[in-house]
Amino acid sequence: MTFGFAPSTASTSSADLSAASANPLARMLEPAEWAAAGIPLLRNPREVVSGLHARHRPQPATAVVAVLDPDERVRASASFTRRPAPADGWMFRNALLAQLRRVIPHDLRRRTPVRTAVLMYCRDGDARWTEEDGAWMWGLRDACTLHGLRCGAYITLTRDGWQVLGEGRGGRRPSTHSAPEPFALSEAPPPPIRTGGAASEVLRRAAAR
């Protein structure tokens, strides 16, 4: 059974794409829509959040996308900074898909996805949902469809701490101001950090696809 998948936009006509491009508000998800999509729950969200925070040390406006195996071990992750621009789920989808293609092969040949992509976005402000969060949710869901992955949790990291949107689970640490926590002794050493370079280049290249 798949969770949180949306029809791919890869085969839509140029007229449809032009119409969609003119209405970025159509490419975002409200918290209720996200919660109703059947996104799989993380068994230990704090462990996932702390691990990604320690690996990538994100600053505000940094997105960290990670692929988890069925045991919730991180198999690949990447981080990049988004440029100042209006929130647009389509642009976010393209940027996320570009990062996924860099760090892990797709699973499109599988009848049922076995790996899950999660997104942690570090931003200013408080923990309340914003239209920017809605655009990231839309982008993550569509990027997962196009890469053959299950759509997993969307997590915000703010001054108040972390929160799994749509689930009501969160904590005070880590936050945008906290130091990375040491890895548990039972964990394997973190893989090398992969970054997406300048945000403007990432989004320009993604938009050109």
PDB file of N, CA and C in Angstrom, residues 162-198:
ATOM      1  N   TRP A 162      11.310  21.526  17.216  1.00  0.00           N
ATOM      2  CA  TRP A 162      10.928  20.809  16.002  1.00  0.00           C
ATOM      3  C   TRP A 162       9.490  20.331  16.119  1.00  0.00           C
ATOM      4  N   GLN A 163       8.853  20.148  14.967  1.00  0.00           N
ATOM      5  CA  GLN A 163       7.473  19.702  14.939  1.00  0.00           C
ATOM      6  C   GLN A 163       7.218  18.891  13.675  1.00  0.00           C
ATOM      7  N   VAL A 164       6.564  17.752  13.840  1.00  0.00           N
ATOM      8  CA  VAL A 164       6.118  16.966  12.687  1.00  0.00           C
ATOM      9  C   VAL A 164       4.734  17.468  12.328  1.00  0.00           C
ATOM     10  N   LEU A 165       4.634  18.219  11.248  1.00  0.00           N
ATOM     11  CA  LEU A 165       3.355  18.822  10.903  1.00  0.00           C
ATOM     12  C   LEU A 165       2.322  17.768  10.526  1.00  0.00           C
ATOM     13  N   GLY A 166       1.085  18.006  10.952  1.00  0.00           N
ATOM     14  CA  GLY A 166       0.008  17.079  10.686  1.00  0.00           C
ATOM     15  C   GLY A 166      -0.117  15.973  11.706  1.00  0.00           C
ATOM     16  N   GLU A 167       0.848  15.878  12.632  1.00  0.00           N
ATOM     17  CA  GLU A 167       0.824  14.820  13.637  1.00  0.00           C
ATOM     18  C   GLU A 167       0.699  15.361  15.056  1.00  0.00           C
ATOM     19  N   GLY A 168       1.124  16.597  15.266  1.00  0.00           N
ATOM     20  CA  GLY A 168       1.088  17.154  16.602  1.00  0.00           C
ATOM     21  C   GLY A 168       2.218  16.684  17.497  1.00  0.00           C
ATOM     22  N   ARG A 169       3.245  16.061  16.916  1.00  0.00           N
ATOM     23  CA  ARG A 169       4.391  15.621  17.717  1.00  0.00           C
ATOM     24  C   ARG A 169       5.550  16.582  17.507  1.00  0.00           C
ATOM     25  N   GLY A 170       6.280  16.847  18.583  1.00  0.00           N
ATOM     26  CA  GLY A 170       7.404  17.763  18.481  1.00  0.00           C
ATOM     27  C   GLY A 170       8.192  17.793  19.773  1.00  0.00           C
ATOM     28  N   GLY A 171       9.182  18.668  19.822  1.00  0.00           N
ATOM     29  CA  GLY A 171      10.026  18.797  21.001  1.00  0.00           C
ATOM     30  C   GLY A 171      10.786  20.110  20.974  1.00  0.00           C
ATOM     31  N   ARG A 172      11.400  20.454  22.076  1.00  0.00           N
ATOM     32  CA  ARG A 172      12.111  21.731  22.186  1.00  0.00           C
ATOM     33  C   ARG A 172      13.533  21.665  21.640  1.00  0.00           C
ATOM     34  N   ARG A 173      14.118  20.470  21.635  1.00  0.00           N
ATOM     35  CA  ARG A 173      15.468  20.314  21.113  1.00  0.00           C
ATOM     36  C   ARG A 173      15.495  19.160  20.120  1.00  0.00           C
ATOM     37  N   PRO A 174      16.212  19.328  18.999  1.00  0.00           N
ATOM     38  CA  PRO A 174      16.964  20.528  18.620  1.00  0.00           C
ATOM     39  C   PRO A 174      16.058  21.654  18.144  1.00  0.00           C
ATOM     40  N   SER A 175      16.636  22.848  18.068  1.00  0.00           N
ATOM     41  CA  SER A 175      15.957  24.019  17.543  1.00  0.00           C
ATOM     42  C   SER A 175      16.933  24.759  16.640  1.00  0.00           C
ATOM     43  N   THR A 176      16.493  25.892  16.099  1.00  0.00           N
ATOM     44  CA  THR A 176      17.394  26.645  15.216  1.00  0.00           C
ATOM     45  C   THR A 176      18.587  27.197  15.973  1.00  0.00           C
ATOM     46  N   HIS A 177      18.489  27.303  17.293  1.00  0.00           N
ATOM     47  CA  HIS A 177      19.564  27.903  18.080  1.00  0.00           C
ATOM     48  C   HIS A 177      20.356  26.882  18.895  1.00  0.00           C
ATOM     49  N   SER A 178      19.970  25.618  18.870  1.00  0.00           N
ATOM     50  CA  SER A 178      20.654  24.631  19.704  1.00  0.00           C
ATOM     51  C   SER A 178      21.852  24.029  18.979  1.00  0.00           C
ATOM     52  N   ALA A 179      22.834  23.598  19.779  1.00  0.00           N
ATOM     53  CA  ALA A 179      24.004  22.932  19.214  1.00  0.00           C
ATOM     54  C   ALA A 179      23.629  21.506  18.840  1.00  0.00           C
ATOM     55  N   PRO A 180      24.269  20.935  17.810  1.00  0.00           N
ATOM     56  CA  PRO A 180      23.971  19.548  17.428  1.00  0.00           C
ATOM     57  C   PRO A 180      24.246  18.597  18.578  1.00  0.00           C
ATOM     58  N   GLU A 181      23.391  17.623  18.759  1.00  0.00           N
ATOM     59  CA  GLU A 181      23.589  16.619  19.786  1.00  0.00           C
ATOM     60  C   GLU A 181      24.535  15.534  19.270  1.00  0.00           C
ATOM     61  N   PRO A 182      25.353  14.959  20.173  1.00  0.00           N
ATOM     62  CA  PRO A 182      26.256  13.887  19.723  1.00  0.00           C
ATOM     63  C   PRO A 182      25.472  12.672  19.295  1.00  0.00           C
ATOM     64  N   PHE A 183      26.043  11.928  18.336  1.00  0.00           N
ATOM     65  CA  PHE A 183      25.397  10.704  17.876  1.00  0.00           C
ATOM     66  C   PHE A 183      25.473   9.648  18.972  1.00  0.00           C
ATOM     67  N   ALA A 184      24.437   8.833  19.035  1.00  0.00           N
ATOM     68  CA  ALA A 184      24.435   7.731  19.995  1.00  0.00           C
ATOM     69  C   ALA A 184      25.576   6.775  19.664  1.00  0.00           C
ATOM     70  N   LEU A 185      26.118   6.149  20.705  1.00  0.00           N
ATOM     71  CA  LEU A 185      27.251   5.257  20.491  1.00  0.00           C
ATOM     72  C   LEU A 185      26.891   4.087  19.595  1.00  0.00           C
ATOM     73  N   SER A 186      25.618   3.709  19.563  1.00  0.00           N
ATOM     74  CA  SER A 186      25.196   2.572  18.749  1.00  0.00           C
ATOM     75  C   SER A 186      25.033   2.930  17.287  1.00  0.00           C
ATOM     76  N   GLU A 187      25.059   4.224  16.976  1.00  0.00           N
ATOM     77  CA  GLU A 187      24.858   4.633  15.587  1.00  0.00           C
ATOM     78  C   GLU A 187      26.141   4.539  14.801  1.00  0.00           C
ATOM     79  N   ALA A 188      25.999   4.281  13.526  1.00  0.00           N
ATOM     80  CA  ALA A 188      27.147   4.325  12.632  1.00  0.00           C
ATOM     81  C   ALA A 188      27.560   5.778  12.431  1.00  0.00           C
ATOM     82  N   PRO A 189      28.836   6.028  12.090  1.00  0.00           N
ATOM     83  CA  PRO A 189      29.249   7.407  11.836  1.00  0.00           C
ATOM     84  C   PRO A 189      28.395   8.022  10.738  1.00  0.00           C
ATOM     85  N   PRO A 190      28.103   9.307  10.836  1.00  0.00           N
ATOM     86  CA  PRO A 190      27.258   9.948   9.820  1.00  0.00           C
ATOM     87  C   PRO A 190      27.938   9.968   8.465  1.00  0.00           C
ATOM     88  N   PRO A 191      27.196   9.800   7.384  1.00  0.00           N
ATOM     89  CA  PRO A 191      27.781   9.864   6.042  1.00  0.00           C
ATOM     90  C   PRO A 191      28.212  11.286   5.729  1.00  0.00           C
ATOM     91  N   PRO A 192      29.093  11.453   4.738  1.00  0.00           N
ATOM     92  CA  PRO A 192      29.507  12.812   4.377  1.00  0.00           C
ATOM     93  C   PRO A 192      28.309  13.664   4.009  1.00  0.00           C
ATOM     94  N   ILE A 193      28.344  14.908   4.420  1.00  0.00           N
ATOM     95  CA  ILE A 193      27.253  15.826   4.114  1.00  0.00           C
ATOM     96  C   ILE A 193      27.286  16.172   2.631  1.00  0.00           C
ATOM     97  N   ARG A 194      26.121  16.098   2.002  1.00  0.00           N
ATOM     98  CA  ARG A 194      25.980  16.526   0.615  1.00  0.00           C
ATOM     99  C   ARG A 194      25.152  17.794   0.616  1.00  0.00           C
ATOM    100  N   THR A 195      25.680  18.835   0.042  1.00  0.00           N
ATOM    101  CA  THR A 195      24.927  20.079  -0.020  1.00  0.00           C
ATOM    102  C   THR A 195      24.597  20.393  -1.463  1.00  0.00           C
ATOM    103  N   GLY A 196      23.598  21.232  -1.635  1.00  0.00           N
ATOM    104  CA  GLY A 196      23.141  21.531  -2.982  1.00  0.00           C
ATOM    105  C   GLY A 196      23.782  22.755  -3.585  1.00  0.00           C
ATOM    106  N   GLY A 197      24.797  23.330  -2.917  1.00  0.00           N
ATOM    107  CA  GLY A 197      25.421  24.522  -3.474  1.00  0.00           C
ATOM    108  C   GLY A 197      24.543  25.736  -3.315  1.00  0.00           C
ATOM    109  N   ALA A 198      24.795  26.727  -4.146  1.00  0.00           N
ATOM    110  CA  ALA A 198      24.014  27.967  -4.076  1.00  0.00           C
ATOM    111  C   ALA A 198      22.560  27.698  -4.388  1.00  0.00           C
TER     112      ALA A 198
END
